Coordinates of C-alpha atoms in Angstrom, one line a residue:
M861 CA -94.1 95.0 7.9
R862 CA -93.6 98.5 9.0
E863 CA -91.9 99.9 6.0
L864 CA -91.9 102.9 3.6
E865 CA -89.9 103.9 0.6
I866 CA -89.3 107.5 -0.5
S867 CA -87.4 107.6 -3.8
D868 CA -84.9 104.7 -3.4
R869 CA -84.6 105.1 0.4
R870 CA -86.1 102.3 2.5
I871 CA -87.4 103.4 5.9
A872 CA -88.1 100.7 8.5
D873 CA -87.3 99.6 12.0
D874 CA -84.0 98.2 11.0
T875 CA -82.8 101.3 9.1
E876 CA -81.1 104.5 10.0
A877 CA -83.2 107.6 10.4
Y878 CA -84.6 109.4 7.4
V879 CA -83.7 113.0 8.2
I880 CA -85.8 115.8 6.7
A881 CA -84.3 119.3 6.6
E882 CA -87.4 121.4 6.7
I883 CA -86.4 124.6 5.0
G884 CA -90.0 125.9 4.7
H885 CA -89.7 129.6 3.9
N886 CA -86.4 130.1 5.5
H887 CA -85.0 130.8 2.0
E888 CA -86.8 134.2 2.4
G889 CA -88.0 134.1 -1.2
S890 CA -84.5 133.8 -2.5
L891 CA -83.7 131.0 -4.9
E892 CA -80.0 131.5 -4.3
K893 CA -80.5 131.0 -0.6
A894 CA -82.6 127.9 -1.2
E895 CA -79.9 126.5 -3.4
E896 CA -77.4 127.1 -0.6
L897 CA -79.7 125.4 2.0
F898 CA -80.1 122.4 -0.3
R899 CA -76.3 122.0 -0.7
L900 CA -75.7 122.4 3.0
A901 CA -78.5 120.0 3.9
A902 CA -77.0 117.4 1.6
A903 CA -73.4 118.0 3.0
A904 CA -74.8 117.6 6.5
G905 CA -76.1 114.1 5.7
A906 CA -79.8 114.9 5.5
S907 CA -82.0 112.5 3.5
A908 CA -84.3 115.2 2.2
A909 CA -84.8 118.9 1.9
K910 CA -88.4 120.2 2.2
L911 CA -90.2 123.4 1.3
Q912 CA -93.8 124.5 1.9
K913 CA -96.3 125.1 -0.9
R914 CA -99.5 127.3 -0.6
D915 CA -102.0 128.7 -3.1
N916 CA -102.5 131.7 -0.9
K917 CA -105.7 133.1 -2.4
V918 CA -107.3 129.7 -2.0
L919 CA -105.9 129.0 1.5
F920 CA -106.8 132.3 3.2
T921 CA -110.0 134.3 3.5
R922 CA -109.9 137.7 1.8
E923 CA -109.9 139.3 5.2
M924 CA -106.8 137.4 6.3
Y925 CA -105.1 137.8 3.0
N926 CA -105.6 141.6 3.0
Q927 CA -104.9 142.3 6.6
P928 CA -102.0 144.6 7.4
Y929 CA -98.8 142.7 8.3
T930 CA -95.9 144.7 9.5
G931 CA -93.0 144.0 11.8
R932 CA -89.6 142.3 11.8
N933 CA -90.9 139.1 10.2
S934 CA -92.8 140.7 7.4
Y935 CA -92.0 140.6 3.7
G936 CA -95.0 142.6 2.6
A937 CA -97.5 145.3 3.7
T938 CA -100.3 142.7 4.0
Y939 CA -100.3 139.1 5.1
G940 CA -101.1 138.0 1.5
A941 CA -98.3 140.1 0.1
H942 CA -95.9 138.6 2.7
R943 CA -96.9 135.1 1.7
E944 CA -96.7 135.7 -2.0
F945 CA -93.2 137.1 -1.7
L946 CA -92.1 133.8 0.0
E947 CA -93.8 131.5 -2.5
F948 CA -91.8 129.7 -5.2
G949 CA -93.4 128.8 -8.5
R950 CA -92.9 126.1 -11.1
D951 CA -89.6 127.3 -12.4
E952 CA -88.0 127.4 -8.9
Y953 CA -89.4 124.0 -8.0
L954 CA -88.1 122.4 -11.2
H955 CA -84.7 124.1 -10.7
L956 CA -84.5 122.8 -7.1
A957 CA -85.7 119.3 -8.1
K958 CA -82.8 119.1 -10.6
L959 CA -80.4 120.3 -8.0
A960 CA -81.6 117.8 -5.4
Q961 CA -81.1 115.0 -7.9
E962 CA -77.5 116.2 -8.5
L963 CA -76.9 116.3 -4.8
G964 CA -78.3 112.9 -4.1
I965 CA -80.9 114.2 -1.7
D966 CA -84.7 113.9 -1.9
F967 CA -86.9 117.0 -2.3
F968 CA -90.5 117.4 -1.5
S969 CA -92.9 119.9 0.0
T970 CA -95.8 120.5 2.3
A971 CA -99.1 120.9 0.5
F972 CA -101.5 123.2 2.4
D973 CA -104.4 123.0 0.0
M974 CA -105.6 121.0 -3.0
P975 CA -104.2 123.2 -5.7
S976 CA -100.8 122.8 -4.1
V977 CA -101.2 119.0 -4.2
D978 CA -101.8 119.3 -7.9
F979 CA -98.8 121.6 -8.3
L980 CA -96.5 119.1 -6.5
M981 CA -97.9 116.3 -8.6
E982 CA -97.0 118.2 -11.8
I983 CA -93.4 118.6 -10.5
D984 CA -93.5 114.9 -9.6
L985 CA -91.8 115.1 -6.2
P986 CA -91.5 111.7 -4.4
A987 CA -93.6 112.6 -1.3
I988 CA -96.1 115.0 0.0
K989 CA -96.0 116.4 3.6
I990 CA -99.2 117.3 5.4
A991 CA -98.8 119.8 8.2
S992 CA -100.2 119.5 11.7
A993 CA -102.7 122.2 10.9
D994 CA -104.3 119.8 8.4
L995 CA -104.5 116.7 10.6
T996 CA -108.3 117.3 10.8
N997 CA -108.6 118.3 7.1
T998 CA -109.9 114.9 5.9
P999 CA -110.8 116.2 2.4
L1000 CA -107.2 117.3 1.9
L1001 CA -105.8 114.1 3.4
A1002 CA -107.9 112.0 1.0
Y1003 CA -107.0 114.1 -1.9
A1004 CA -103.3 113.8 -1.2
A1005 CA -103.6 110.1 -0.6
K1006 CA -105.2 109.6 -4.0
T1007 CA -101.9 110.7 -5.6
G1008 CA -100.2 107.5 -4.6
K1009 CA -97.3 109.5 -3.3
A1010 CA -95.7 108.7 0.1
L1011 CA -97.5 110.9 2.7
V1012 CA -95.7 112.3 5.7
V1013 CA -98.2 113.6 8.2
S1014 CA -97.5 115.6 11.3
T1015 CA -99.9 115.4 14.3
G1016 CA -99.1 118.5 16.4
G1017 CA -102.1 119.8 18.4
G1018 CA -104.1 116.7 17.7
T1019 CA -106.0 114.3 19.9
M1020 CA -105.7 110.5 19.5
D1021 CA -109.2 110.4 18.0
E1022 CA -108.1 113.0 15.4
V1023 CA -105.0 111.0 14.6
R1024 CA -107.1 107.8 14.2
R1025 CA -109.5 109.6 11.9
A1026 CA -106.6 110.9 9.8
V1027 CA -105.0 107.4 9.5
D1028 CA -108.4 105.8 8.8
T1029 CA -108.9 108.4 6.0
I1030 CA -105.5 107.7 4.4
L1031 CA -104.8 104.0 4.7
P1032 CA -107.8 102.6 2.7
I1033 CA -106.6 104.8 -0.2
N1034 CA -102.8 104.8 0.2
D1035 CA -100.7 102.7 2.6
R1036 CA -97.5 104.7 2.0
L1037 CA -97.7 106.7 5.2
A1038 CA -95.3 108.1 7.9
L1039 CA -97.0 109.5 11.0
L1040 CA -95.0 112.0 13.0
Q1041 CA -95.4 112.9 16.6
C1042 CA -95.2 116.7 16.8
T1043 CA -96.0 119.5 19.3
A1044 CA -97.4 122.8 18.1
V1045 CA -95.1 124.9 20.3
Y1046 CA -92.4 127.1 18.8
P1047 CA -89.8 126.4 20.3
A1048 CA -90.9 123.3 22.3
G1049 CA -89.4 122.5 25.6
A1050 CA -88.5 119.0 26.8
E1051 CA -91.8 118.8 28.7
D1052 CA -93.7 119.6 25.5
L1053 CA -92.3 116.8 23.4
H1054 CA -94.2 113.7 24.8
L1055 CA -92.0 111.3 22.9
S1056 CA -93.8 108.3 24.5
V1057 CA -96.6 109.0 22.0
I1058 CA -94.2 107.5 19.4
E1059 CA -94.6 104.1 21.2
T1060 CA -98.4 104.7 21.3
Y1061 CA -98.5 105.2 17.6
R1062 CA -96.3 102.1 17.0
R1063 CA -98.8 100.0 19.0
E1064 CA -101.9 101.5 17.5
F1065 CA -100.7 101.5 13.9
P1066 CA -98.4 98.4 13.5
D1067 CA -98.0 98.8 9.8
V1068 CA -97.2 102.5 9.7
V1069 CA -93.8 104.1 9.9
V1070 CA -93.6 106.5 12.8
G1071 CA -91.4 109.5 13.2
F1072 CA -90.8 112.8 15.0
S1073 CA -91.2 116.4 13.8
G1074 CA -89.3 118.5 16.4
H1075 CA -89.6 122.1 17.1
D1076 CA -87.3 121.7 20.1
L1077 CA -83.8 123.3 20.4
G1078 CA -80.9 121.0 19.9
N1079 CA -80.8 117.3 19.0
E1080 CA -81.3 115.3 22.2
G1081 CA -85.0 114.9 21.5
S1082 CA -84.5 113.5 18.0
C1083 CA -82.0 110.9 19.3
L1084 CA -84.4 109.9 22.1
A1085 CA -87.2 109.7 19.5
Y1086 CA -85.1 107.3 17.3
A1087 CA -84.5 105.2 20.4
V1088 CA -88.2 104.7 21.0
G1089 CA -88.9 103.9 17.4
A1090 CA -89.1 107.0 15.3
R1091 CA -87.5 106.4 11.9
V1092 CA -88.4 109.8 10.2
I1093 CA -86.9 112.8 11.9
E1094 CA -87.9 116.3 10.7
K1095 CA -86.2 119.5 11.9
H1096 CA -86.4 123.0 10.6
F1097 CA -83.2 124.2 8.9
T1098 CA -81.8 127.7 8.4
L1099 CA -78.6 129.4 7.3
D1100 CA -78.8 131.7 10.4
Q1101 CA -80.9 131.4 13.5
T1102 CA -80.9 135.1 14.1
R1103 CA -82.6 136.0 10.8
P1104 CA -86.1 137.6 10.8
G1105 CA -88.9 135.2 10.3
S1106 CA -91.1 132.9 12.4
D1107 CA -89.0 129.7 12.0
H1108 CA -85.4 130.7 12.1
H1109 CA -85.0 130.9 15.8
F1110 CA -85.9 127.3 16.5
S1111 CA -84.3 125.9 13.3
L1112 CA -81.0 124.0 13.1
D1113 CA -78.1 125.8 11.4
P1114 CA -75.7 123.7 9.2
P1115 CA -73.3 122.6 12.0
L1116 CA -76.3 121.5 14.1
L1117 CA -77.8 119.6 11.3
A1118 CA -74.5 117.8 10.7
D1119 CA -74.4 117.0 14.4
L1120 CA -78.0 115.7 14.3
T1121 CA -77.3 113.2 11.5
A1122 CA -74.1 112.1 13.2
S1123 CA -75.8 111.8 16.5
L1124 CA -78.6 109.7 15.0
E1125 CA -76.2 107.4 13.4
R1126 CA -74.4 106.9 16.8
T1127 CA -77.8 106.3 18.4
R1128 CA -78.5 103.6 15.8
R1129 CA -75.2 101.9 16.4
T1130 CA -75.6 102.2 20.2
L1131 CA -79.0 100.5 20.1
G1132 CA -77.5 97.7 18.1
S1133 CA -79.2 94.3 17.9
P1134 CA -82.2 93.3 20.0
E1135 CA -80.6 89.8 20.2
K1136 CA -78.6 89.3 23.4
M1137 CA -75.3 87.5 22.6
C1138 CA -71.7 87.4 23.4
S1139 CA -70.1 89.4 20.7
E1140 CA -66.7 88.9 19.2
R1141 CA -65.5 92.1 20.8
E1142 CA -66.7 90.9 24.2
A1143 CA -65.1 87.4 23.9
P1144 CA -61.6 88.3 25.1
A1145 CA -62.9 90.0 28.3
V1146 CA -65.3 87.1 28.9
R1147 CA -62.4 84.7 28.6
K1148 CA -60.2 86.7 31.0
M1149 CA -62.8 87.5 33.6
G1150 CA -65.1 84.5 33.3
K1151 CA -64.6 81.3 35.2
K1152 CA -64.3 77.6 34.4
L1153 CA -64.5 74.4 36.5
V1154 CA -61.1 73.2 37.7
A1155 CA -59.7 70.7 40.2
V1156 CA -59.0 72.0 43.7
R1157 CA -56.1 69.5 44.0
D1158 CA -54.4 66.6 42.2
L1159 CA -57.0 64.0 41.4
P1160 CA -56.2 60.4 40.3
A1161 CA -57.7 58.5 37.4
G1162 CA -60.8 56.6 38.5
H1163 CA -61.7 59.2 41.2
T1164 CA -65.3 60.0 41.6
V1165 CA -65.7 63.8 41.7
T1166 CA -67.3 65.4 44.7
A1167 CA -68.2 69.1 45.4
E1168 CA -65.0 69.4 47.5
D1169 CA -62.9 68.5 44.4
V1170 CA -64.2 71.4 42.2
I1171 CA -63.8 75.2 42.2
A1172 CA -64.6 77.9 39.6
R1173 CA -61.5 79.9 38.6
S1174 CA -60.5 82.2 35.8
P1175 CA -59.8 82.3 32.9
G1176 CA -63.2 81.2 31.5
D1177 CA -62.0 79.0 28.7
G1178 CA -63.5 75.7 29.9
M1179 CA -66.7 74.3 31.3
K1180 CA -68.9 77.1 32.7
P1181 CA -69.8 76.9 36.4
Y1182 CA -73.4 76.3 35.6
R1183 CA -72.3 72.9 34.3
L1184 CA -71.3 71.7 37.7
D1185 CA -73.9 69.0 37.8
E1186 CA -72.3 67.5 34.7
V1187 CA -69.1 67.0 36.7
L1188 CA -70.3 65.8 40.2
G1189 CA -70.6 62.1 40.6
R1190 CA -68.6 61.2 37.6
T1191 CA -65.2 59.5 37.5
L1192 CA -62.0 60.7 35.9
R1193 CA -60.7 58.7 32.9
E1194 CA -57.2 60.0 33.6
P1195 CA -55.4 62.0 36.3
L1196 CA -56.3 65.7 36.6
P1197 CA -53.7 68.1 38.3
A1198 CA -54.7 70.9 40.6
D1199 CA -56.2 73.8 38.5
G1200 CA -56.7 71.3 35.7
A1201 CA -59.8 72.1 33.7
F1202 CA -62.7 69.6 33.8
A1203 CA -63.9 68.6 30.3
P1204 CA -66.6 66.2 29.2
E1205 CA -64.1 63.9 27.5
L1206 CA -62.3 63.4 30.8
L1207 CA -65.3 62.1 32.6
D1208 CA -67.2 58.8 32.8
R1209 CA -70.4 58.2 34.7
A1210 CA -69.7 56.8 38.2
D1211 CA -71.8 53.6 37.7
T1212 CA -70.2 52.9 34.3
A1213 CA -66.8 53.2 35.7
A1214 CA -67.7 50.9 38.6
G1215 CA -69.2 48.3 36.3
V1216 CA -66.0 48.3 34.2
G1217 CA -63.9 47.8 37.2
R1218 CA -66.0 44.7 38.4
A1219 CA -65.9 43.2 35.0
G1220 CA -62.1 43.4 34.9

């Protein structure tokens, strides 16, 4: 069965969306801002708040780490200094893990390298996210899979062969996997989202929970994603979309996140049950507007019913018109007035009635 548990939250085709508020580094290196983002994410109805974890000196070449990095989005003179300024350590993670528990929201993080996987394991977070950039990093995928934690893997920029390779790397080690359709465009337009890939993933990987990591503006794409089978929805989250930084401008602010969770719940209710039925709420309208089989005119007892004797009229609280063949050719046990409703207990078979008459 297509199912995944993160903490005590079950994620499956018959559940509501598991909504991840991707904070990333939108806390701008401030624990106070991170706390506020956690509280607002929980208040908005998110299932989880997520950060990003990097061991920057392991992750980047010396040249990239030491390259000058200036401009509106910079928090340091070099790219390495910028990244280190934004990085939380053990104390911050433990503090936020405790806060998340108090708020009733899950907390986990993206691991960009193997030391970061080890770090997250020490904190004992309930899941590990793998970014789109590491879809082809099979050593990291296998290393993260061996932790036994739930893995949430984004697939932006990947080919189907690369997605298959990633899944084939993870599943023999760890079957706790959610696979997210994603587009590595920031922000992504409607034409970039390719939400039909969600259906492809569901067919190709029948035991894997499928989701959507959206860099699009607004919430329409996420609701459409849920409608075609995504059950994990990840959106970037910020206090202020106008703040400097590479992610703020396409992130949801608190009102938009609250609208997302409410819209996803409405989407779930709107999709409803796959079983076609007449619901209790429909029954009054069906009775009022539907039709039943009634007599065109007064009919005496013993009369053999013909097509000229029967008409379908509202309300629909009797024999449905599709049961006409059960009425034609049968005889009435008692008189039936015009507009009187035909019913099985009023009818005998024509040959039975004739036989009874002869015997008498």
